[in-house]
Amino acid sequence: MATTYFSKRNLQFLLHDVFKAEELTQYDYFSAHDRETFNLVLDSATYIADTLMHPYLKEIDRNQPELKNGRVTVHPKIKEFLKAMGDAGLIGAGFSFDHGGQQLPEMVNSLVGFILMAANNGMMYAGLSSGAAHLITSFGNPELNAFYVPNMLGGTWQGTMALTEPQAGSSLSDVTTSATPLPDGTYKIKGQKVFISAGDHDAADNIVHLMLARIDGAPKGTKGISLFVVPKYRPASDSPSGFVDNDVVSTGVYHKMGQKGVPAMHLTMGSNDNTIGYLVGEPHHGLPYMFQMMNEARIGVGMTAAAIATAAYYEALQYAKERPQSRRLNEKNLLDAPQTPIINHPDVRRMLLFQKAVTEGALALLVQVAKLYDLSHVLEGEEKENAFLLLDLLMPVAKSYPSEMGVQSVSQSLQTFGGYGFTEDFPVEQLYRDIRITPIYEGTTGIQAQDLLGRKMTTKGGKAPQLLFAEMSRTIAEASAYDDLKPYADQLSAELKRTQDVVMSLMPYAIKGDTERYLSDATLFLELFGIIVVAWQWLKQAIVARRALLTQNPQGDDLAFFEGKIHTMKFFFHYEVPKTLGLATRLKDPEVLTIVTEKELAL
Amino acid sequence: MATTYFSKRNLQFLLHDVFKAEELTQYDYFSAHDRETFNLVLDSATYIADTLMHPYLKEIDRNQPELKNGRVTVHPKIKEFLKAMGDAGLIGAGFSFDHGGQQLPEMVNSLVGFILMAANNGMMYAGLSSGAAHLITSFGNPELNAFYVPNMLGGTWQGTMALTEPQAGSSLSDVTTSATPLPDGTYKIKGQKVFISAGDHDAADNIVHLMLARIDGAPKGTKGISLFVVPKYRPASDSPSGFVDNDVVSTGVYHKMGQKGVPAMHLTMGSNDNTIGYLVGEPHHGLPYMFQMMNEARIGVGMTAAAIATAAYYEALQYAKERPQSRRLNEKNLLDAPQTPIINHPDVRRMLLFQKAVTEGALALLVQVAKLYDLSHVLEGEEKENAFLLLDLLMPVAKSYPSEMGVQSVSQSLQTFGGYGFTEDFPVEQLYRDIRITPIYEGTTGIQAQDLLGRKMTTKGGKAPQLLFAEMSRTIAEASAYDDLKPYADQLSAELKRTQDVVMSLMPYAIKGDTERYLSDATLFLELFGIIVVAWQWLKQAIVARRALLTQNPQGDDLAFFEGKIHTMKFFFHYEVPKTLGLATRLKDPEVLTIVTEKELAL
């Protein structure tokens, strides 16, 4: 039986009621749009998701890509999907009209990703193409733009991000793929890349790698890495087809625990000394270019995690409504009574509310961050800088909270099914496998934590957290006007204070330059910070819901929706927020325990 | 490259130094044994684990059982393994000499299971046979014993626990498989069973199901369920082979996310009206019989979880020692320096210590519980009753803590590997899938929580928690004698008080009979209780380690081992114990949030 895999109503609520996407259309860049065009794009994504993606969720998982005779074969639906995405203008949704895009805000564009990933996260091809194309439109010359971008946005050529190497995973400064200048201004590329998602497959006519490499003689470390376009087939006027093979060899395809629909490739460049790369932008600027794209990519991973967890939640909810098991706890002795659906057991309702609180809270945070992303592009002067600072501060949380809590949420979805959840009879075991990569993609949780505490909290004298706390204080003040929300506003206020105390207790280590000590529990700080930021998002949603209940006299589904929002906000504050007590206790604790010998660990 | 998958030294430490298994040999029943025989049995298990199990970990996962022409084929190594186990006397290790066993304590027997499951948890066949045979030796008549038990303990016949039905998962009182009395005292069995582990396979010559069914006209509910032996092939004097097919049809094999080595079967009995069952014990006593075996089965699941998490920890530790990535945080700018092994990053060490703290804490708790199991069998009078009460109280924790925290621990093992952890190149992704069933097997975590708070905490006027708190107070007093342990003894003392406060705040709901409210957060109570119980286990271990450091002047590995124990105890108290703050806050919070409509959840 078909289940829902996301709530359209919730997307409308977040996009329009809470975050007022339409406000963006007052800026020139977005002025061609209105509420209608935003909704049309989401409907168009939903149509593709419903017809070309969700029906193939299991099938794509069960038929993983295989490398045969040097080429990777993927499920035939993927070609159809990519073409439909290209035709609907969805791969280029976030690109400017100049680049053949729809010039839509990231708020809308990232929700397109959410819908698609909720339907079938094994079909993540389009997002990769759009990310790669965005590097070209942002930093590439007109020739690269003209030749590659239309095919990538059209869905016939696949784009990839080719960063990771066997010896350089989280540490991009250790990239060793080499680029040797040729007289015609192109470069000979030699090296290996691993874990390149969609790095080769037969659903695209060409694969366009946006690849990091080191030009011969470049400075060491992060300042010597350049960005190249390295296609699978490169243009060649002397070839009848107009293309020649570019010596990018598919050395292997990783077999993964999840996200099996998309091949993760091991690629070897230059084994026949015949791989050509085309420099994007200036030499040695590869890492800064990549980092400018990082926020977009991390919103994408956060959305993927939120989407998978949302799909799993709706599966669990459906099952809980239909599966009879045992009697209600207050009616244990009524043996003649029929068994009750498990949704009537308080422990099951607690598990479901946990899933709802985590997934909708994560999604709200992501829409918040996407709005900041948009504002940071259209605003000017100090307002622009402030939007950037807030965006950068929230980004590690918006990537990690959905991922880490999403893993836990899907685990509770699986648990709701009992033994059936562990079988391939239901899709939840697949979603459990799929989501596990999200705390690793695009910077592990540990890396995000170091970014948050080691960089974002402290740059410009801590201006970003000041801005955030001011924003949160505005929400707190607004919520305090409603009697039933005031206790939660007060609670969030106390949590802000607690977080500030934690930061103050850690600062001395940063000041004396003991980074290892300062960051040793950074991951716990990220967890704490995630809870209060998502609590803030819940309070924002509750204010809008409370206002609607007071002014719109909603009935039926509307009434239930708004009451459900307020209820889930309360659940988050009563069940999730108290976790900060333990985290803050540990974070303020002076005892260092991460110094230990290998032997002590091993014996 | 071969990695260790458990610490032999730690098993010795727990069995002999902390829990003093040899003390059991003063009782008649165990008097044939000594420290040497205990160790020989563990060595024998290790030999089988090393040679017949661990080398096939991946292979058995990749070649899952398939149902072909009505029979299930499993990996050929399984037959060899079962025979080796039978020959070594390990299936019957815990059985009395009378029944052809070795009359070993559960302390030793359950550690045999730990070693085997750490090597390859997909080969869980022997534990199932021993559990099933134990039902026969405990409640079956001499004929059943003589005919079935030797073959089961010898490893040629497979035993199963056939409880679950499609409509009766957690609710065994709703079992509907029927048993119709025949004139010769046997019964015709008709019905279906699902999720029967090892329920059919070609590595055994016969499958012996210990099956719950309802005799025609039996009372409703839990008081009308009987236990039967239902073999795949039943004895028949008129058949040339001595056996005929017993009409137990393999209707399907579940494809599961993990533990793929062992088939989970859907079985149909009586489709040709030709399934015979042999009553075990008295009619209508099936559930009480099963419940008497439950503690043993739950120790088994806890051990499986602890074993999988331990194996994953050693994989992660090995990888962390070998994988270079980035520079140390205090040496970030030394670009010429080689990359450092990731074990030198504090966040990685924190992840490893978390895994060590959880897995060794869980294992200690399980050995504690196994010792109580043994004592409850050999003690007399009030001492016996007290051991039973303590065992029963700790059982839900000893099943759930290793399972729930084991899932988190393996997740951190996977995270230690980064992207490689998500691939099939390393075994950790398999262990991540395998362990996820343990919070479901033998009563889900929610069921365990209801058992703990709804039954074990309150029976006999709360005598069991009083006994436990007295035991813990003894440990606290003992630890207080050592300066460096005293702060942790004090902390545990405060945690006991906190737990008692939580119980007092919940008791009014129980007293007024509002079970739904009383148990609505039972799972959080189980989590809280698990943390303080494992903290107690860590303090016990630290006392023994401290004493050894003070009296034995250990050097080298011995020194590192004992210091590692004290260090990990501290880690547990500084990182894990503070989680009780949030849990207690929620548990004492009067706001009820698990009452919510389906619509509020769904929209």
mmCIF file with all atom_site columns, C-alpha atoms in Angstrom, chain A residues 37 50 114 125 162 177 311 322 360 365 461 467-468:
data_model
loop_
_atom_site.group_PDB
_atom_site.id
_atom_site.type_symbol
_atom_site.label_atom_id
_atom_site.label_alt_id
_atom_site.label_comp_id
_atom_site.label_asym_id
_atom_site.label_entity_id
_atom_site.label_seq_id
_atom_site.pdbx_PDB_ins_code
_atom_site.Cartn_x
_atom_site.Cartn_y
_atom_site.Cartn_z
_atom_site.occupancy
_atom_site.B_iso_or_equiv
_atom_site.pdbx_formal_charge
_atom_site.auth_seq_id
_atom_site.auth_comp_id
_atom_site.auth_asym_id
_atom_site.auth_atom_id
_atom_site.pdbx_PDB_model_num
ATOM 1  C CA . THR A 1 37  ? 5.625  30.085 -9.125 1.00 0.00 ? 37  THR A CA 1
ATOM 2  C CA . ASP A 1 50  ? 5.617  10.422 -7.260 1.00 0.00 ? 50  ASP A CA 1
ATOM 3  C CA . PHE A 1 114 ? 13.880 17.508 0.032  1.00 0.00 ? 114 PHE A CA 1
ATOM 4  C CA . TYR A 1 125 ? 22.140 12.476 -9.414 1.00 0.00 ? 125 TYR A CA 1
ATOM 5  C CA . ALA A 1 162 ? 35.891 15.037 -7.403 1.00 0.00 ? 162 ALA A CA 1
ATOM 6  C CA . THR A 1 177 ? 46.438 14.632 -8.017 1.00 0.00 ? 177 THR A CA 1
ATOM 7  C CA . ALA A 1 311 ? 9.942  9.263  4.779  1.00 0.00 ? 311 ALA A CA 1
ATOM 8  C CA . GLU A 1 322 ? -2.671 -0.327 11.154 1.00 0.00 ? 322 GLU A CA 1
ATOM 9  C CA . GLU A 1 360 ? 10.155 18.785 11.405 1.00 0.00 ? 360 GLU A CA 1
ATOM 10 C CA . LEU A 1 365 ? 16.225 24.811 10.539 1.00 0.00 ? 365 LEU A CA 1
ATOM 11 C CA . GLY A 1 461 ? 35.116 38.595 18.135 1.00 0.00 ? 461 GLY A CA 1
ATOM 12 C CA . LEU A 1 467 ? 23.680 37.981 16.058 1.00 0.00 ? 467 LEU A CA 1
ATOM 13 C CA . LEU A 1 468 ? 22.118 34.579 16.563 1.00 0.00 ? 468 LEU A CA 1
#
